[in-house]
Short mmCIF file of C-alpha atoms in Angstrom, two decimals:
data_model
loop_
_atom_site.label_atom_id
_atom_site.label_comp_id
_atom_site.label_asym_id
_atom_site.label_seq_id
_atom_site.Cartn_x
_atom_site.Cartn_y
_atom_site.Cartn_z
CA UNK A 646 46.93 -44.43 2.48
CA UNK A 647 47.10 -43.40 6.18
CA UNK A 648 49.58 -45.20 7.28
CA UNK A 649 51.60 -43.30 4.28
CA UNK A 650 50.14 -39.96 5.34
CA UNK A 651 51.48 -40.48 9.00
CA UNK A 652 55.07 -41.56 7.55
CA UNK A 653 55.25 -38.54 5.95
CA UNK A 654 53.91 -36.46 9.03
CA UNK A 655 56.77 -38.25 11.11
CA UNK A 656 59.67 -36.76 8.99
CA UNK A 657 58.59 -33.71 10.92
CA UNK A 658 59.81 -34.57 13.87
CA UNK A 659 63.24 -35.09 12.69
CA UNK A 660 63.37 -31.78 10.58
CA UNK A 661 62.58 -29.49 13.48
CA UNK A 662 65.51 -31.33 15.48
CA UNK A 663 67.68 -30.80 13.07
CA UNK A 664 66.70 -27.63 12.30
CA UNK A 665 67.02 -26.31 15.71
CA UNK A 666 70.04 -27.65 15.81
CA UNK A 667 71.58 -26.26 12.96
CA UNK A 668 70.54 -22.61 13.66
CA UNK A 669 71.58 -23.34 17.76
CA UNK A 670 74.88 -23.49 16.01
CA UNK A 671 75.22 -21.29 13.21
CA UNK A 672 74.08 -18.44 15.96
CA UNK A 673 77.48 -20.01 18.48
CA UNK A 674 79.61 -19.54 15.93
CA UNK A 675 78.71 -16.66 14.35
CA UNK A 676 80.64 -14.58 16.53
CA UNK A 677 83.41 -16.48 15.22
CA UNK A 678 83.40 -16.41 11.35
CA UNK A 679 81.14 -15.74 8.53
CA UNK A 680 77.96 -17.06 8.31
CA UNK A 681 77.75 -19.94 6.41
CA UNK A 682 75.09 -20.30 3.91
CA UNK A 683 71.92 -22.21 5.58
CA UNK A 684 71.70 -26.28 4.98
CA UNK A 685 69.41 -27.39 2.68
CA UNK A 686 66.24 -28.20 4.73
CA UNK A 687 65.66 -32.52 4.90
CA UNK A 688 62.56 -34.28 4.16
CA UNK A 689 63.64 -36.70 6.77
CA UNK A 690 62.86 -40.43 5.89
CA UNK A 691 62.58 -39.51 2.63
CA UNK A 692 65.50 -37.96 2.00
CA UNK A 693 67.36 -40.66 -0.28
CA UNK A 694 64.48 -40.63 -2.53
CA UNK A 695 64.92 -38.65 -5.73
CA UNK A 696 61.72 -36.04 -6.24
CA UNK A 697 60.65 -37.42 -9.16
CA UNK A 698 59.96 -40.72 -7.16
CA UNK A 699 58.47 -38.58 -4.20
CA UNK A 700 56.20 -36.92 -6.11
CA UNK A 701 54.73 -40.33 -7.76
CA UNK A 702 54.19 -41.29 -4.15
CA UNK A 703 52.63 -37.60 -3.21
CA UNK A 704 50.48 -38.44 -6.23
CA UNK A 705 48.48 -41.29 -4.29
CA UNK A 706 47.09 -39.28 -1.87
CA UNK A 707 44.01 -36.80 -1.52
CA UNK A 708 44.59 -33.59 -2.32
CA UNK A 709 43.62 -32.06 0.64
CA UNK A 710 46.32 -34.52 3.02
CA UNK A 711 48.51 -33.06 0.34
CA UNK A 712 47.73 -29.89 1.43
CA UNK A 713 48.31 -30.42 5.18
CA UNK A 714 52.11 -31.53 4.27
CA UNK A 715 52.39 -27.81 3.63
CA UNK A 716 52.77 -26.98 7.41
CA UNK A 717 55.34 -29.76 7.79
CA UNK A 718 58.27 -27.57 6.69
CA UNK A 719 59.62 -25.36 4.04
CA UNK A 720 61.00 -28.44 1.93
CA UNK A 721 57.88 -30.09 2.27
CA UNK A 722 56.01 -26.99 1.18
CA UNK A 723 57.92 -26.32 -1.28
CA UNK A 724 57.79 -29.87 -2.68
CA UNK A 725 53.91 -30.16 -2.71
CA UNK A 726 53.04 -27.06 -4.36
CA UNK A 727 54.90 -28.37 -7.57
CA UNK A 728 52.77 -27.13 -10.53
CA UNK A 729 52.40 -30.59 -12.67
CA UNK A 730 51.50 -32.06 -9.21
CA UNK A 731 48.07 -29.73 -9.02
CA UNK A 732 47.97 -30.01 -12.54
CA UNK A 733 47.56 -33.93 -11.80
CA UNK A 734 44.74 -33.15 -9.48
CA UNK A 735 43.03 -30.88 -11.48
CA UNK A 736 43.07 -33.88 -14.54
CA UNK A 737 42.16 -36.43 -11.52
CA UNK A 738 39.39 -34.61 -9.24
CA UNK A 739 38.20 -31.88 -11.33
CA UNK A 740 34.94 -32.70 -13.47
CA UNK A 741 36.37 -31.02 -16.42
CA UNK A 742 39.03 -31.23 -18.81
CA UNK A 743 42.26 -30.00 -17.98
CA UNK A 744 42.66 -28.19 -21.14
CA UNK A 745 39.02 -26.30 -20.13
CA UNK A 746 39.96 -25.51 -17.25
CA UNK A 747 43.37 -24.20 -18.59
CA UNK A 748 41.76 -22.25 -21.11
CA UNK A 749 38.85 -20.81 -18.51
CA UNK A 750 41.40 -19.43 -15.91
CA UNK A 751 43.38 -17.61 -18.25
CA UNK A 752 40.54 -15.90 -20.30
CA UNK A 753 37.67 -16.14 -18.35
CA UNK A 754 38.55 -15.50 -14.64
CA UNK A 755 38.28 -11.06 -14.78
CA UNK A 756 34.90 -11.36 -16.77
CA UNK A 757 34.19 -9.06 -19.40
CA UNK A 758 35.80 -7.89 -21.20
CA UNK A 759 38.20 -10.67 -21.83
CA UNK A 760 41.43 -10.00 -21.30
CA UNK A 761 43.94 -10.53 -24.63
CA UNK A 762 47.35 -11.77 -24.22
CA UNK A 763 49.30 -11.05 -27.51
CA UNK A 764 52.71 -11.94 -26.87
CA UNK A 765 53.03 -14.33 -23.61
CA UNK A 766 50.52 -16.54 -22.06
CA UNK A 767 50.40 -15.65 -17.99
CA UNK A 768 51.60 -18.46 -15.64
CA UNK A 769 48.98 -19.87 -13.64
CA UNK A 770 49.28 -21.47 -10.10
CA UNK A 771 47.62 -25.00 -10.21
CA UNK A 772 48.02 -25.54 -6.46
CA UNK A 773 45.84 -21.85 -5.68
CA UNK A 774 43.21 -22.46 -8.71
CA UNK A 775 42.47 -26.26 -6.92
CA UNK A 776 42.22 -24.67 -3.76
CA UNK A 777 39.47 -21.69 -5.31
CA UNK A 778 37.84 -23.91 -7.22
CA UNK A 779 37.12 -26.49 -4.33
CA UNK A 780 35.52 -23.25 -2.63
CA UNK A 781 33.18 -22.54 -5.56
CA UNK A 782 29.32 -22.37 -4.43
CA UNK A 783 27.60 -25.43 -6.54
CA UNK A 784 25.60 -23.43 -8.95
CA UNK A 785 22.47 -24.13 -11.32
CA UNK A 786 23.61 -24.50 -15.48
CA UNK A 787 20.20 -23.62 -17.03
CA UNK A 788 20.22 -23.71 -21.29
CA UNK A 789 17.03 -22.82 -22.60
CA UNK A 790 17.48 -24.01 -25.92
CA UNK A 791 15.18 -22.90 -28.90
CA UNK A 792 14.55 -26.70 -28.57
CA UNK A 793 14.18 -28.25 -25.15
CA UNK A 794 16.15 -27.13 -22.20
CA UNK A 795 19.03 -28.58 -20.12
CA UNK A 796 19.58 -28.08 -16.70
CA UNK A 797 22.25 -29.35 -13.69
CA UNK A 798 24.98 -28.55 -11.81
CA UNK A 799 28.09 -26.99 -12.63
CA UNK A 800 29.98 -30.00 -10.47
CA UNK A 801 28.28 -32.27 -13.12
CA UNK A 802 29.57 -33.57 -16.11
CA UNK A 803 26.18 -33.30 -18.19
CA UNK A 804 22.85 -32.14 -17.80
CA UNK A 805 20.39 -33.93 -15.07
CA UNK A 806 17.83 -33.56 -17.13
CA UNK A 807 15.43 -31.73 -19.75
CA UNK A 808 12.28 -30.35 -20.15
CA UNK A 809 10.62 -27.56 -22.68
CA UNK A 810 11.55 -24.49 -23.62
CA UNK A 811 10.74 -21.11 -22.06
CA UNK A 812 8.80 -20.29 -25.84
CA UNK A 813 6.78 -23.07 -24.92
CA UNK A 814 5.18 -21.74 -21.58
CA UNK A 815 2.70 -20.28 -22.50
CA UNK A 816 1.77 -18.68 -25.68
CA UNK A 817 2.53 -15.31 -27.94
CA UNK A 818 0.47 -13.50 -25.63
CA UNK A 819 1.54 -14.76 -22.91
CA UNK A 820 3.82 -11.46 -20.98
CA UNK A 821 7.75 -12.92 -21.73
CA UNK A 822 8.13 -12.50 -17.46
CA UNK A 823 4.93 -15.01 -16.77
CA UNK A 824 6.61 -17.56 -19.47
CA UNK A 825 9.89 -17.01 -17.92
CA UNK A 826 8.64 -17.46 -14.24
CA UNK A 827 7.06 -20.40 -14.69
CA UNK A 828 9.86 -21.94 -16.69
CA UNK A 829 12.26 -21.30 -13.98
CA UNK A 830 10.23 -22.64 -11.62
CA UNK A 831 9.47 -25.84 -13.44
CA UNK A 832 13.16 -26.45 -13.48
CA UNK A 833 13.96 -25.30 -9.88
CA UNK A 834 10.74 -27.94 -8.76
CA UNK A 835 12.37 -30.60 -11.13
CA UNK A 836 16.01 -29.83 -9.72
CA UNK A 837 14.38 -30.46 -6.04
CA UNK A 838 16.08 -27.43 -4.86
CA UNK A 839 15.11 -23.89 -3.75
CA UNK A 840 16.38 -21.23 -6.29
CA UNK A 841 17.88 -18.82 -2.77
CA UNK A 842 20.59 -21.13 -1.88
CA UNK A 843 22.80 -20.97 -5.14
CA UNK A 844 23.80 -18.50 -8.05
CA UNK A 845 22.72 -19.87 -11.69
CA UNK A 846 23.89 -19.45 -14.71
CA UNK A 847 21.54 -18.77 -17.86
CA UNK A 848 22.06 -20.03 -21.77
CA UNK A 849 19.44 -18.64 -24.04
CA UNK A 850 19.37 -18.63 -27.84
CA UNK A 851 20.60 -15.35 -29.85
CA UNK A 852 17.87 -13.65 -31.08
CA UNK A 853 17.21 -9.71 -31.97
CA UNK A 854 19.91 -10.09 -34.44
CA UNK A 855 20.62 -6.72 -35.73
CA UNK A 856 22.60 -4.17 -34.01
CA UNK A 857 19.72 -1.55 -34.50
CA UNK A 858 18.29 0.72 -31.47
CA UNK A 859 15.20 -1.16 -31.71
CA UNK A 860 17.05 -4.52 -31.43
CA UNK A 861 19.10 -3.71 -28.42
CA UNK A 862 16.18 -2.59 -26.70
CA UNK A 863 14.27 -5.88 -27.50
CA UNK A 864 17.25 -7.81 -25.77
CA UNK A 865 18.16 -5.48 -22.87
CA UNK A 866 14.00 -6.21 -22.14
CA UNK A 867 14.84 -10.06 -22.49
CA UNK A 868 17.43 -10.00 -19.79
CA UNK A 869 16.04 -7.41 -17.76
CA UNK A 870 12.97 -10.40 -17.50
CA UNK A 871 15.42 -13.19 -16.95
CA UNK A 872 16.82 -11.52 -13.95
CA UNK A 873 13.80 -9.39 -12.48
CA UNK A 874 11.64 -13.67 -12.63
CA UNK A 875 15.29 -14.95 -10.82
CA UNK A 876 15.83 -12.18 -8.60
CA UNK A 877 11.67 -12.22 -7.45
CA UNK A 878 12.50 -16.21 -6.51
CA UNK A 879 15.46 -15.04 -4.49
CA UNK A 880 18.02 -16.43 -6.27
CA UNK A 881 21.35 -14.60 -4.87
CA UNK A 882 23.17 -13.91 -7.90
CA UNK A 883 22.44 -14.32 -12.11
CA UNK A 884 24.63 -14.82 -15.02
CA UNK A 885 22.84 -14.80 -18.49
CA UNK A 886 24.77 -15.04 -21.57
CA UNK A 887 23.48 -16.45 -25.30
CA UNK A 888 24.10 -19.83 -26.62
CA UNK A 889 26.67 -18.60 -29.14
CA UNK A 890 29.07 -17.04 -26.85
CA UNK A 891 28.80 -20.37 -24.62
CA UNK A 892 29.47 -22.72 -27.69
CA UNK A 893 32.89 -20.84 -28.32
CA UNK A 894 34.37 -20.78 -25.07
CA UNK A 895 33.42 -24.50 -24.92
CA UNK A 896 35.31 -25.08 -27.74
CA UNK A 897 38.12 -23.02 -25.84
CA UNK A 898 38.07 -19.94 -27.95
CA UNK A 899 37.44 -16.22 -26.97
CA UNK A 900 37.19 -15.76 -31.04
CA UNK A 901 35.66 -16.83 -34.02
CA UNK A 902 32.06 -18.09 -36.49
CA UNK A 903 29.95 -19.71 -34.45
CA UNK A 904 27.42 -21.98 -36.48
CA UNK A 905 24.85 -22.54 -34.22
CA UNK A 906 21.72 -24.98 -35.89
CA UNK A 907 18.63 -24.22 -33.93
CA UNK A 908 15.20 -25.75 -33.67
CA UNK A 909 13.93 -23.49 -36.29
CA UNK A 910 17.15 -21.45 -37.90
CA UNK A 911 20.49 -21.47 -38.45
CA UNK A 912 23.00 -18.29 -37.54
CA UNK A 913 25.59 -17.76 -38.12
CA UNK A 914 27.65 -15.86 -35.37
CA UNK A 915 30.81 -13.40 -35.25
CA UNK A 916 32.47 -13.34 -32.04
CA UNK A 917 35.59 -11.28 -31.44
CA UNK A 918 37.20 -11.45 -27.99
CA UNK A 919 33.93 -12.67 -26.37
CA UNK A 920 31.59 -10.35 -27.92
CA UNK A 921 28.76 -10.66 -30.73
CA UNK A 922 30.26 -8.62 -33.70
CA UNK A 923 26.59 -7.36 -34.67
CA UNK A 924 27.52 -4.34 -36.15
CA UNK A 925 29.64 -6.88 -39.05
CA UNK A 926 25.98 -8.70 -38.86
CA UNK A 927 24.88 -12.14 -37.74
CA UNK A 928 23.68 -14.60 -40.40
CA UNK A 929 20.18 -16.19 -40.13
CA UNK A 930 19.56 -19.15 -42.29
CA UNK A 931 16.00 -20.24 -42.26
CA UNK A 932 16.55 -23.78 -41.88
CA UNK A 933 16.86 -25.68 -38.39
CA UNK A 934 16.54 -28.65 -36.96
CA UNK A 935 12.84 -29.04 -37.38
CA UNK A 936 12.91 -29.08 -40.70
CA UNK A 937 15.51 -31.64 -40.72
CA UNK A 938 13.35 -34.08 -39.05
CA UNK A 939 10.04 -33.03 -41.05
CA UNK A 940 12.56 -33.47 -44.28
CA UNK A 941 13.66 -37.10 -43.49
CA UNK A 942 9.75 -37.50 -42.42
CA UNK A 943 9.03 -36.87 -46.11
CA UNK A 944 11.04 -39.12 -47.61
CA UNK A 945 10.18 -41.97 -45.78
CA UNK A 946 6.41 -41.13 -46.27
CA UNK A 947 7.56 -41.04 -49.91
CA UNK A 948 8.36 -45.40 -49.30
CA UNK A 949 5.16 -45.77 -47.26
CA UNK A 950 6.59 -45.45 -43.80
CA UNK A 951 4.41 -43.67 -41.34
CA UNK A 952 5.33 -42.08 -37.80
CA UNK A 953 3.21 -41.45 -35.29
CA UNK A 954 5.54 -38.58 -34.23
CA UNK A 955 8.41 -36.71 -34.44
CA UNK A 956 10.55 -38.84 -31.91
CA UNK A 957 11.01 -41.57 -33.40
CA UNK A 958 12.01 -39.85 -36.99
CA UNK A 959 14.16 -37.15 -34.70
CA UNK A 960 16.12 -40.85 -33.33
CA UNK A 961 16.41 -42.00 -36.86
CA UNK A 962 18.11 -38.56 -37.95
CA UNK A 963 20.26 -38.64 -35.04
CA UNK A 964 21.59 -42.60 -34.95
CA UNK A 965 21.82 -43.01 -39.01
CA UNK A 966 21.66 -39.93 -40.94
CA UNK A 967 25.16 -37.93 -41.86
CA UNK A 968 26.67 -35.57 -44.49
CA UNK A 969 28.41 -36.84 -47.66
CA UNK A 970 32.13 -35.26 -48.56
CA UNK A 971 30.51 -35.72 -52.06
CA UNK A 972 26.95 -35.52 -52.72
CA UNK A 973 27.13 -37.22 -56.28
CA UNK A 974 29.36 -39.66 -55.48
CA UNK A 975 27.90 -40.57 -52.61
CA UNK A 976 24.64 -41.44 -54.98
CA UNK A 977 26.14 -44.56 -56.37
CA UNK A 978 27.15 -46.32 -52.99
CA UNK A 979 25.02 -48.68 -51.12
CA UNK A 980 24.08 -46.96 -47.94
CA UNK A 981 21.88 -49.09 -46.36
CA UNK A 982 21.81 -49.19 -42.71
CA UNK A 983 18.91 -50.23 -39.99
CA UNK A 984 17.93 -48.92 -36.30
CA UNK A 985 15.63 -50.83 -33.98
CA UNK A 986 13.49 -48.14 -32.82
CA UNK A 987 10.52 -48.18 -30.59
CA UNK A 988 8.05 -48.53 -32.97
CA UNK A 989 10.09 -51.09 -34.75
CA UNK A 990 12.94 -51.63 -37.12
CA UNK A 991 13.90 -49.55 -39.49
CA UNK A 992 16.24 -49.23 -42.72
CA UNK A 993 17.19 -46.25 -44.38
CA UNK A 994 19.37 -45.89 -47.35
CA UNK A 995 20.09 -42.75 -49.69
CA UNK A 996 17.77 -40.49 -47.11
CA UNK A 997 20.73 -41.02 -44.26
CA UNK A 998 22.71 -38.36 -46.46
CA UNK A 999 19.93 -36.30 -48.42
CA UNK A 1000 18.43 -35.13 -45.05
CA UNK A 1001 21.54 -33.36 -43.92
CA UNK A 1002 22.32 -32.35 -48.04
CA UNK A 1003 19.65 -29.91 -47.93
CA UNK A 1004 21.83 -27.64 -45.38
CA UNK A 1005 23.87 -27.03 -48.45
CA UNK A 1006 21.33 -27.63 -51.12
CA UNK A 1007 18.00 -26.07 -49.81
CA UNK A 1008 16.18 -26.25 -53.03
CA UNK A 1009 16.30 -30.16 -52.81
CA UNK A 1010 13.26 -29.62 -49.75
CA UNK A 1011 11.63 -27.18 -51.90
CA UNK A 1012 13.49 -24.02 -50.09
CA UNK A 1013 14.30 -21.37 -51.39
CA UNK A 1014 16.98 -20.57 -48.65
CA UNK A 1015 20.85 -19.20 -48.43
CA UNK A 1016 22.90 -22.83 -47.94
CA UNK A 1017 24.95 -23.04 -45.02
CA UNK A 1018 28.48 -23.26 -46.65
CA UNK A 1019 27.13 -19.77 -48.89
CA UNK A 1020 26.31 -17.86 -45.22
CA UNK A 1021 29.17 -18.61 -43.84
CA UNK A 1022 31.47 -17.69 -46.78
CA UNK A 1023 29.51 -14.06 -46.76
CA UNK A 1024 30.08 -13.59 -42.94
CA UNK A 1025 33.76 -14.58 -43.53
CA UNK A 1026 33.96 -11.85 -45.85
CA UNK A 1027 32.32 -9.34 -43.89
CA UNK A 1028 34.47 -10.17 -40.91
CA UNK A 1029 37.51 -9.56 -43.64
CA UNK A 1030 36.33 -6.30 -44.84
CA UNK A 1031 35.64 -4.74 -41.12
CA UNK A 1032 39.61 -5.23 -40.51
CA UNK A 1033 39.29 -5.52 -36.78
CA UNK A 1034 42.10 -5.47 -34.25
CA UNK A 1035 41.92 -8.96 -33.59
CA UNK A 1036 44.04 -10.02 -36.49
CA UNK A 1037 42.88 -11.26 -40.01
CA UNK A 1038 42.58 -14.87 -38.79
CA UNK A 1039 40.38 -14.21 -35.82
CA UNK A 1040 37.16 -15.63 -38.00
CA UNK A 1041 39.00 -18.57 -39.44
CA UNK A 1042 37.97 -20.71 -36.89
CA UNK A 1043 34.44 -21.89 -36.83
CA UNK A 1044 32.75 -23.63 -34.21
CA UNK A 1045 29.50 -25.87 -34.83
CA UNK A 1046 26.63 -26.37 -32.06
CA UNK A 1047 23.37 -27.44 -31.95
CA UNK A 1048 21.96 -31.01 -31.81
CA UNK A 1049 21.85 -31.11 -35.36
CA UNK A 1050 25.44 -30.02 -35.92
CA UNK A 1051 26.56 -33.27 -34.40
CA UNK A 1052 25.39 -35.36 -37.75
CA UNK A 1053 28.93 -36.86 -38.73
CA UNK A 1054 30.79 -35.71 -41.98
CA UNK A 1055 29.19 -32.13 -41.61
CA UNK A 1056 32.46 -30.48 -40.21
CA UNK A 1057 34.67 -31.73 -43.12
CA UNK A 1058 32.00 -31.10 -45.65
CA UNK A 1059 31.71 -27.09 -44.38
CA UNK A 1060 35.59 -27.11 -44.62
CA UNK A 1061 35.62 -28.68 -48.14
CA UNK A 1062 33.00 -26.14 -49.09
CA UNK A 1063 34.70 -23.01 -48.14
CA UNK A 1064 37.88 -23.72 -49.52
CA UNK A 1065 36.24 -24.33 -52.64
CA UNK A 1066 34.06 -20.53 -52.11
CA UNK A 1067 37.21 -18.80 -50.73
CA UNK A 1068 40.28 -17.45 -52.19
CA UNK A 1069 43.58 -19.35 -50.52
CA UNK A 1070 44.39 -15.74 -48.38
CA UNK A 1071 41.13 -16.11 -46.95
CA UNK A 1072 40.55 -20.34 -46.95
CA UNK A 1073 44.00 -20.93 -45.60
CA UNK A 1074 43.91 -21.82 -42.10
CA UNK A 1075 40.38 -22.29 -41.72
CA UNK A 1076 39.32 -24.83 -39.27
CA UNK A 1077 35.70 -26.23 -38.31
CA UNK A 1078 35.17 -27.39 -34.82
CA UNK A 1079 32.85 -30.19 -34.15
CA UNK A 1080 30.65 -29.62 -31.36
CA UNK A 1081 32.96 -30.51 -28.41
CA UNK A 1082 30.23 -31.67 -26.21
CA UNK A 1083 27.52 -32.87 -28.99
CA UNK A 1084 24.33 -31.50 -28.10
CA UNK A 1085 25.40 -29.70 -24.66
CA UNK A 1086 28.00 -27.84 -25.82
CA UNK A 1087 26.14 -24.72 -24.68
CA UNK A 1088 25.22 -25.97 -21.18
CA UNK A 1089 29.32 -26.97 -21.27
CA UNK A 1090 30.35 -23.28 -21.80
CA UNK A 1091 27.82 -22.77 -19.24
CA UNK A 1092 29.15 -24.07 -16.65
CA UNK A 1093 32.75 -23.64 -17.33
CA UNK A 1094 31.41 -20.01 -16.31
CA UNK A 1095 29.81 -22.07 -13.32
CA UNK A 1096 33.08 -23.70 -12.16
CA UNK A 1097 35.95 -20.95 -12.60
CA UNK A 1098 37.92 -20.09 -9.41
CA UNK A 1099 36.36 -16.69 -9.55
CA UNK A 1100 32.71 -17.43 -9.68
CA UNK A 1101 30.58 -16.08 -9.35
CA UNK A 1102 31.80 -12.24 -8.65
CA UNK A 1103 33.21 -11.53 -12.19
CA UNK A 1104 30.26 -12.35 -14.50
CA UNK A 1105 27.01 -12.65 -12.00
CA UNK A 1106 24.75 -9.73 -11.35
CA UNK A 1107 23.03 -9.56 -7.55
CA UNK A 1108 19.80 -8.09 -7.01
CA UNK A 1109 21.77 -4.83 -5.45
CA UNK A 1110 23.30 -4.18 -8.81
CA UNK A 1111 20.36 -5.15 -10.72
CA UNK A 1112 18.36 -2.62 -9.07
CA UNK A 1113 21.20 -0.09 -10.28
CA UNK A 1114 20.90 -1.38 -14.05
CA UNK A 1115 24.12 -2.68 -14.07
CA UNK A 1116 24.33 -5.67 -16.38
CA UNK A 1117 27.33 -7.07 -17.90
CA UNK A 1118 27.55 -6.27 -21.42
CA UNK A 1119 28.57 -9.52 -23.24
CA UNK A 1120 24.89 -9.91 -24.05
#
C-alpha cells in the first residue's frame, strides 16, 4: 500500500516538469500568435490508464493518503474528489449505512425545522461530508426507554450496554431532577467516562400527549430537568429529542405514523416534517410490552409451567412468539416450536401467535382496549381530515419501534388490517416499516443526530443558551 502511495506521489515530479515547461513556452510564443488553449494536465505514470481503472486502484488506499494526492496537481485533485469515490468510503469506513447517512445530510444537517425539498433533491459533496464527519466530537447516544435504557457512542454500531430506566430511580416522590441526576450518572460511571469531555444526545419516551397548555408545560419542565442534571455535570452541549421522532428518521423519513410499543402503552404518533402533530392528537393504546410478557405468562401457567421471572418468559416472547396473517387459520396448523432457555427447555405451540393476537384482539386478555390496527386507522383519518401542507400521503407511511414491534408477521398483519379498515383513496400506498434496527431503532436515530457532519451546532443546546431558555422546539 505504500509502495503504491509513493508511485503515485512520484508522478509529481514529472507533472511540474512538464508543466513548467509548457507554460515557459506558451508565454515565448505568445508574442507570436494566439494563445493556444492549455494541455490537458498528465497524471504522469499513470497516464495510459483509463479512470475507471485508476479509480479501482485509488479505491485501495486510506482515505486520508487519498486526500494528500489532492496537493499533487490539478488532475490529481480533480480525479480524487470523484463523488462515487467518497461515496465508496463513506459505505467502507463510515459506521453507518450509506443510505442513512444520505438521508441525514440532506434533511438533518440545518436542524429544525427540517428543511423540505419538493421538486429536486440538493447535490451533496461526498468528499467534504467524509472530511466533516471524520472531525465530529465522539458523542454519548443515551435512550431512556420506558423499558431499560441504552447507551454508547455515536462511532458505534449498537449500544455498549443497558441498564434501568430513569422512572426507575427512585420513586413517584422522588423530585424528576434527583431521578434524572442519578440516572445520568449511573450511565456516565458505567460508560467510564466523565460527562465534560463530550456533547450527548438524549432519547426519552413521548409522554404529556395532548397539545393542551397544561401538557406543554409538563414537557417544557421535563427537558428543562434533562438539561439543568447535564448541564450541573458539565456536560458541554445537550440534544434531547423523544423516541418517536428518533424511530422515523431511523427509518429515513422526516414524515409519517410512528407506532411506537412501549413497556406499558402503545402510541401512536403523527409526525409531519419532523414535528409531533399533537394538535391532530397522538394515540395511546393501553397495551405494551409488559402485558405481552404477563399475557404469554398466563397461558403457560394455564399448562402448568411456572417462571420464576419475567426474563425468561420475556426470551420466550422474543425467540418464538409472532403474529399470524390469519388468526383463524392459523388455529388449525401445528405450531409447535421449542427454546432451550436457562431454566430449561421449553415448547410452545398456539401461545407463539395468541400473545401477539391480543394487539389486535384485546378482549382475548380480558381488555377492554382500542386494538392496534383500529388506532391507527382513526389517526390516519384524523391526519386526512387536518389537510396539511405536506401532501395527502404524508401519513401513509408507518414506522414500527419498540422491542415488541420486532415480533415477525406484525408489519404485514397491520398492513392487511388497514386495507381491510380503509377506503382504497386512503389504503392505497400505505406502507409499514419494520423496525430498521429491532429494538435500538431509537438509540439509531439517536445517533444519526450524533454522527452528522454538522454536529453538534444545529440541534445541541450549551449551557450559555440554556441559561437564555432557548431550546429547540422539535420536542
Amino acid at each position: 500500500m505504500a509502495m503504491l502511495l509513493r508511485k503515485l506521489r512520484d508522478s509529481a515530479s514529472s507533472l511540474k516538469q512538464r508543466s513548467t515547461t509548457s507554460s515557459s513556452s506558451s508565454s515565448s510564443s505568445s508574442s507570436r500568435s494566439h494563445p493556444s488553449p492549455p494541455l490537458p494536465l498528465p497524471l504522469g505514470s499513470f497516464d495510459s490508464l483509463p479512470t475507471e481503472l485508476l479509480l479501482k486502484i485509488i479505491r485501495l488506499l486510506d482515505p486520508k493518503q487519498v486526500a494528500k494526492l489532492c496537493i499533487v496537481c490539478k488532475s490529481w485533485r480533480s480525479l480524487v474528489s470523484d463523488n462515487q469515490l467518497w461515496a465508496y468510503f463513506l459505505q467502507t469506513y463510515q459506521p453507518l449505512h450509506f443510505d442513512s447517512i444520505l438521508f441525514s445530510e440532506i434533511n438533518l444537517t440545518s436542524g429544525y425545522p427540517l428543511p423540505i425539498f419538493v421538486n429536486q433533491t440538493p447535490r451533496v459533496s461526498f468528499k467534504q461530508v467524509y472530511g466533516q464527519r471524520e472531525r465530529v466530537p465522539p458523542a454519548v447516544i443515551i435512550d431512556g426507554g420506558s423499558g431499560y435504557c441504552k447507551f454508547g457512542w455515536n462511532k458505534d454500531e449498537r449500544p455498549l450496554g443497558r441498564t434501568a430506566t430513569f422512572l426507575e430511580f427512585g420513586n413517584v416522590e422522588t423530585p424528576i431532577y434527583t431521578r434524572l441526576r442519578h440516572f445520568f450518572g449511573t450511565v456516565y460511571g458505567r460508560m467510564k467516562v466523565k460527562p465534560s469531555s463530550q456533547p450527548v444526545v438524549v432519547s426519552l419516551p413521548l409522554c404529556h400527549y395532548d397539545d393542551t397548555n397544561s401538557a406543554k408545560a409538563s414537557r417544557h419542565q421535563l427537558k428543562e430537568a434533562i438539561c439543568s442534571a447535564l448541564f450541573d455535570m458539565n456536560v458541554p452541549s445537550v440534544c434531547a429529542l423523544n423516541q418517536a421522532t428518533l424511530a422515523l428518521f431511523a427509518a429515513n423519513q422526516t414524515s409519517g405514523i410512528v407506532v411506537n410499543i412501549g413497556f406499558q402503552v402503545t402510541s401512536v404518533v403523527p409526525i409531519l416534517n419532523g414535528k409531533v402533530m399533537r394538535k391532530i392528537g397522538v394515540e395511546v393504546v393501553g397495551l405494551g410490552a409488559l402485558k405481552l410478557t404477563g399475557f404469554l405468562r398466563e397461558q403457560m401457567q394455564q399448562s402448568n409451567i411456572y417462571f420464576e421471572s419475567l426474563y425468561t418468559v420475556r426470551t420466550l416472547k422474543e425467540k418464538l412468539c409472532y403474529v399470524a396473517y390469519d388468526y383463524e387459520a392459523e388455529l388449525l396448523k401445528d405450531t409447535h416450536a421449542s427454546f432451550e432457555a436457562v431454566e430449561g427447555k421449553f415448547t410452545l405451540s398456539k401461545e407463539r401467535f395468541q400473545t401477539g393476537e391480543i394487539l389486535f384482539q384485546p378482549r382475548l386478555a380480558g381488555m377492554r382496549a382500542m386494538s392496534l390496527h383500529h388506532a391507527i386507522a382513526l389517526c390516519m383519518d384524523h391526519c386526512h381530515s387536518a389537510e396539511l401542507a405536506g401532501g395527502s400521503d404524508w401519513f401513509k407511511t408507518i414506522v414500527l419501534s419498540g422491542g415488541s414491534a420486532c415480533l415477525p408477521g406484525l408489519a404485514e398483519r397491520l398492513e392487511k388490517e388497514l386495507h381491510s379498515l380503509r377506503p382504497p383513496y386512503m389504503s392505497n400506498g400505505i406502507r409499514v416499516i419494520p423496525p430498521p434496527h429491532g429494538a435500538d431503532t431509537a438509540w439509531f436515530g439517536a445517533k444519526l443526530i450524533g454522527s452528522l457532519s454538522t454536529f453538534p451546532a444545529p440541534w445541541c443546546t450549551t449551557k450559555k443558551q440554556f441559561r437564555q431558555n432557548k431550546l429547540n422546539r422539535i420536542w
